[in-house]
Amino acid sequence: MKKFILRGAILILLILLTDFLIGQIFGMMFNKVRSGSVYNTTYGIRDCKDQILIMGDSEVKHGLVSNLFSDSLGMSCYNLGLDGNNVFFQYGMLREIVNRYTPEIIIISKSIALEAESSVTSLFPFYDDFLYVKETILEIAPAEKYKLISKAYMYNSLLLKIVPGIFRSDPETGGYSPLFSGQNRMNYNLVPDTVYFKGKSTTRSRGYYDKFIRLAVSAGSRVIVITAPRFSYVKYAETDEFNEIVQNDDVIYLEYENDPTFTGHADYFYDEFHLNHKGAVVLTNRIIYDIKHKIPGLDDFPID
Amino acid sequence: MTFTSFNFLIFFPLTVLACYLTPVKKRWITLLLASYFFYISIQPVYALLTAGITISTYIFTRWMEITISEKGKKRLMVANIVIILTPLFFFKYFGAVNNGLMSWLAGTGLTWPLPEISLILPVGISFYTFMAIGYTVDVYNEEVKTEWNPGILALFISFFPLVLSGPIERSGNMLPQFRNMGRIEYTNLTSGLKMMVWGYFMKLVVADRLGLYVDVVYNNIANHNGTSLLFASLLHPIQVYGDFGGYSLIALGTAKILGFNVMANFNRPFFSVSVAEFWRRWHISLIKWLTDYIYTPLAFSMRRKGMTGIVIALLITFLLSGIWHEANWTFIIWGLMQGIFLSFEAITNRKRISVESRYRLNKKPYYILFNIVLTYILFTSSLIFGRAENVNDALLIYQKIFTAPGPLYIEKSTLIYSFIGVSILFIKDFKDEYFPGKLEFFNNRNTVIRFASYIVVIFIILLTGVLNGSQFIYFQF
């Protein structure tokens, strides 16, 4: 037994040392990333100062063209959307942002509230250095406090995002990531249909969506909630509870889901849930037009 | 709490510590409490079911012990089997039968008095029910002594490393170990930890990563082409192997650390050269159970029918195996396909052996490789039914595989991580299969190499594993 304890202690020591070294190496590499989703998140949490911020998941990441907002509204704009993310992650990021400055407009997608899983893994690399990120992680997933003792765990599944991100640069698109129809990877032979959306908000996700909006409003930002278009006509199992959050005076709520401009128009879509670049341009112009009519003082800039 | 949850990483070392602090003769009490705590942490109410099955099994087997007449004993055995099968049938099959009847009657214009029913299956019920049945039959056959200590029997049925998804252990192996627990063994601790680390690798690095790809394709069959569906279908058996094989290894490892030897559930199944061999290497504990309690008695009762009897016994056994998995046509077809493959092999066995020995094919690498690939393809073709939501989806997958080629759907990072994990797994299995004892890593005599290999695997898990606490596939069964 003594043998086991001694060898076990040596092994644990070696594991801790390796973990520390991996943390140092990954930390250095992480800070050198210049492109991709890692850069996008780092830019949002650490650097951004843009007047318009677009936050949400893949729907806005590939659906809202930042440069069109900048050109049309005369305000700097950055798209902080991240594929497959949720309101919990966005809330943590927003806390860091409003602690640094107040964006004038925050555009956020509704769909992030429909992701029930309260994963905040994308925030892990910022855990040690950003107080509000740390607080958010501990608030949402308290057990992570212990797991994040491991620095390797902090960078789980990030290797293939970090390494290419060091050597590549993103085009100057302000965080917007276009999808082109020719790249369709799935066998889309789209036929518009009625889809009963399976995603459901939970009490928790609605609560954090509400907190997100309250935080942005109290910081002095105008909040615009959008529902992005889908190829098919969408029906939700339940919307009332969510609508209470977005249909009030503090929020401009713009619905493009089931909008006849988009629904069923295959040439605007990359796949059933995401617009291609052509569709993104049309949607962005629609949003610009709509918010110019809803926010006084913005209508001085011409629409492209 | 499951093996991949953070709570288990706290629960397990504390249990080990508590066990070793408890006097050997009372250790079963600590293990029983830990097992019920483990189960209650997942589904509190259903722990009553486990307790009920234990009580029924204890009473009936003790009663069998004091019953003299053979007929009476048999009646008691059947009574207990019926009683302990009732919850399994209720939770697993009642909803399916009810809903099936409802839709069938709706087609004829009649109405069924009950509404549509969807019951939550108590986790592990299929596994511990089979263990209890096995014990009852073994007592009846006088293959094991009746357990007089209800606590030991309760521990056998609820033992936390096995209760959720097996291996479906036998009373003949486990009860003597529970009765005579040994001292702390250094080798048990180290070999148990090695099994657990490799089990976590299989689950988190291989299975869960492959699952990200397979789920995306299978959850959207209509929008994926035949190439992507074929690729996902070929990856799916490896995902299940990683998931269930990984789970089984973690179970074996936890039991080993606690001082118990549990039967292996997998033995490098993808190196099998026939379907029959495959089923001696895949979910071994279930197949052994089905062989002992279903196939052998059936084949014996039909021994006068010759090959026909064997074929019927095979078909019935694997049909039941399919139904055991799920009360769904997809699994019935899956089970029947296994039965057909095995029957074909049984019928052609003599002829095949004679051809193989005449041309010495068994030693030719290309012939071995051909058989390995063929066995994999046959299993994959049946597992399409096992994975699809329903028969129509499975048929659509088949149709698209043969008629709708196209560019492969690629999730770059998922596939790269998967490739790393699958390569490591297959290289290790290949080495263990064809070069056992050579090029050891976890078991190398050199401490530096051994420690380095532990550290490499642990950090591969931490850096590339899917660490979101996902469930094991076999929990649904």
JSON list of N, CA and C in Angstrom, two decimals, chain B residues 63 69 124 130 138 162 174 179 185 192 204 210 219 225 272 281 349 353 364 374 469:
[
{"chain": "B", "resi": 63, "resn": "TRP", "atom": "N", "xyz": [-37.64, -19.76, -0.11]},
{"chain": "B", "resi": 63, "resn": "TRP", "atom": "CA", "xyz": [-38.80, -20.67, -0.11]},
{"chain": "B", "resi": 63, "resn": "TRP", "atom": "C", "xyz": [-38.49, -21.92, -0.95]},
{"chain": "B", "resi": 69, "resn": "SER", "atom": "N", "xyz": [-40.65, -30.69, -3.09]},
{"chain": "B", "resi": 69, "resn": "SER", "atom": "CA", "xyz": [-41.09, -31.20, -4.39]},
{"chain": "B", "resi": 69, "resn": "SER", "atom": "C", "xyz": [-40.54, -30.36, -5.54]},
{"chain": "B", "resi": 124, "resn": "GLY", "atom": "N", "xyz": [-31.37, 1.08, -15.76]},
{"chain": "B", "resi": 124, "resn": "GLY", "atom": "CA", "xyz": [-30.74, -0.17, -15.35]},
{"chain": "B", "resi": 124, "resn": "GLY", "atom": "C", "xyz": [-31.71, -1.32, -15.12]},
{"chain": "B", "resi": 130, "resn": "PHE", "atom": "N", "xyz": [-32.42, -8.97, -15.16]},
{"chain": "B", "resi": 130, "resn": "PHE", "atom": "CA", "xyz": [-31.79, -10.17, -15.71]},
{"chain": "B", "resi": 130, "resn": "PHE", "atom": "C", "xyz": [-30.87, -10.83, -14.69]},
{"chain": "B", "resi": 138, "resn": "ASP", "atom": "N", "xyz": [-30.54, -20.08, -11.29]},
{"chain": "B", "resi": 138, "resn": "ASP", "atom": "CA", "xyz": [-29.36, -20.80, -10.77]},
{"chain": "B", "resi": 138, "resn": "ASP", "atom": "C", "xyz": [-29.67, -21.50, -9.44]},
{"chain": "B", "resi": 162, "resn": "LEU", "atom": "N", "xyz": [-22.31, -1.96, -11.55]},
{"chain": "B", "resi": 162, "resn": "LEU", "atom": "CA", "xyz": [-23.02, -2.76, -12.56]},
{"chain": "B", "resi": 162, "resn": "LEU", "atom": "C", "xyz": [-24.48, -2.38, -12.74]},
{"chain": "B", "resi": 174, "resn": "MET", "atom": "N", "xyz": [-20.37, -13.50, -8.41]},
{"chain": "B", "resi": 174, "resn": "MET", "atom": "CA", "xyz": [-20.36, -12.32, -7.52]},
{"chain": "B", "resi": 174, "resn": "MET", "atom": "C", "xyz": [-20.63, -12.66, -6.06]},
{"chain": "B", "resi": 179, "resn": "ARG", "atom": "N", "xyz": [-19.33, -12.34, -0.25]},
{"chain": "B", "resi": 179, "resn": "ARG", "atom": "CA", "xyz": [-19.29, -13.00, 1.07]},
{"chain": "B", "resi": 179, "resn": "ARG", "atom": "C", "xyz": [-17.88, -12.95, 1.65]},
{"chain": "B", "resi": 185, "resn": "GLU", "atom": "N", "xyz": [-5.54, -4.74, -2.30]},
{"chain": "B", "resi": 185, "resn": "GLU", "atom": "CA", "xyz": [-4.48, -5.29, -3.15]},
{"chain": "B", "resi": 185, "resn": "GLU", "atom": "C", "xyz": [-3.96, -4.17, -4.04]},
{"chain": "B", "resi": 192, "resn": "GLY", "atom": "N", "xyz": [-7.34, -1.55, -11.78]},
{"chain": "B", "resi": 192, "resn": "GLY", "atom": "CA", "xyz": [-8.66, -0.91, -11.84]},
{"chain": "B", "resi": 192, "resn": "GLY", "atom": "C", "xyz": [-8.57, 0.50, -12.38]},
{"chain": "B", "resi": 204, "resn": "LEU", "atom": "N", "xyz": [-15.20, 9.27, -23.76]},
{"chain": "B", "resi": 204, "resn": "LEU", "atom": "CA", "xyz": [-15.17, 10.72, -23.94]},
{"chain": "B", "resi": 204, "resn": "LEU", "atom": "C", "xyz": [-14.45, 11.16, -25.22]},
{"chain": "B", "resi": 210, "resn": "LEU", "atom": "N", "xyz": [-17.49, 10.97, -31.86]},
{"chain": "B", "resi": 210, "resn": "LEU", "atom": "CA", "xyz": [-18.15, 10.41, -33.03]},
{"chain": "B", "resi": 210, "resn": "LEU", "atom": "C", "xyz": [-19.64, 10.70, -33.00]},
{"chain": "B", "resi": 219, "resn": "ASN", "atom": "N", "xyz": [-29.98, 12.72, -37.17]},
{"chain": "B", "resi": 219, "resn": "ASN", "atom": "CA", "xyz": [-31.13, 13.52, -36.72]},
{"chain": "B", "resi": 219, "resn": "ASN", "atom": "C", "xyz": [-31.72, 14.35, -37.85]},
{"chain": "B", "resi": 225, "resn": "ASN", "atom": "N", "xyz": [-27.23, 13.40, -47.80]},
{"chain": "B", "resi": 225, "resn": "ASN", "atom": "CA", "xyz": [-27.16, 12.49, -48.96]},
{"chain": "B", "resi": 225, "resn": "ASN", "atom": "C", "xyz": [-26.68, 11.09, -48.52]},
{"chain": "B", "resi": 272, "resn": "SER", "atom": "N", "xyz": [-13.31, -9.57, -35.23]},
{"chain": "B", "resi": 272, "resn": "SER", "atom": "CA", "xyz": [-13.99, -10.86, -35.42]},
{"chain": "B", "resi": 272, "resn": "SER", "atom": "C", "xyz": [-14.03, -11.22, -36.90]},
{"chain": "B", "resi": 281, "resn": "ARG", "atom": "N", "xyz": [-17.69, -11.65, -28.65]},
{"chain": "B", "resi": 281, "resn": "ARG", "atom": "CA", "xyz": [-16.82, -10.55, -28.24]},
{"chain": "B", "resi": 281, "resn": "ARG", "atom": "C", "xyz": [-17.58, -9.27, -27.93]},
{"chain": "B", "resi": 349, "resn": "ASN", "atom": "N", "xyz": [-21.50, -23.72, -41.96]},
{"chain": "B", "resi": 349, "resn": "ASN", "atom": "CA", "xyz": [-20.28, -23.85, -41.16]},
{"chain": "B", "resi": 349, "resn": "ASN", "atom": "C", "xyz": [-19.38, -25.01, -41.62]},
{"chain": "B", "resi": 353, "resn": "ILE", "atom": "N", "xyz": [-15.67, -24.56, -43.20]},
{"chain": "B", "resi": 353, "resn": "ILE", "atom": "CA", "xyz": [-14.46, -25.06, -42.52]},
{"chain": "B", "resi": 353, "resn": "ILE", "atom": "C", "xyz": [-13.65, -25.96, -43.46]},
{"chain": "B", "resi": 364, "resn": "LYS", "atom": "N", "xyz": [-4.27, -16.82, -44.08]},
{"chain": "B", "resi": 364, "resn": "LYS", "atom": "CA", "xyz": [-3.95, -15.83, -45.11]},
{"chain": "B", "resi": 364, "resn": "LYS", "atom": "C", "xyz": [-4.53, -14.46, -44.71]},
{"chain": "B", "resi": 374, "resn": "LEU", "atom": "N", "xyz": [-16.22, -7.92, -43.78]},
{"chain": "B", "resi": 374, "resn": "LEU", "atom": "CA", "xyz": [-17.58, -8.43, -44.04]},
{"chain": "B", "resi": 374, "resn": "LEU", "atom": "C", "xyz": [-18.40, -8.45, -42.75]},
{"chain": "B", "resi": 469, "resn": "GLY", "atom": "N", "xyz": [-20.55, 15.70, -19.77]},
{"chain": "B", "resi": 469, "resn": "GLY", "atom": "CA", "xyz": [-21.34, 14.81, -18.90]},
{"chain": "B", "resi": 469, "resn": "GLY", "atom": "C", "xyz": [-22.47, 14.10, -19.61]}
]
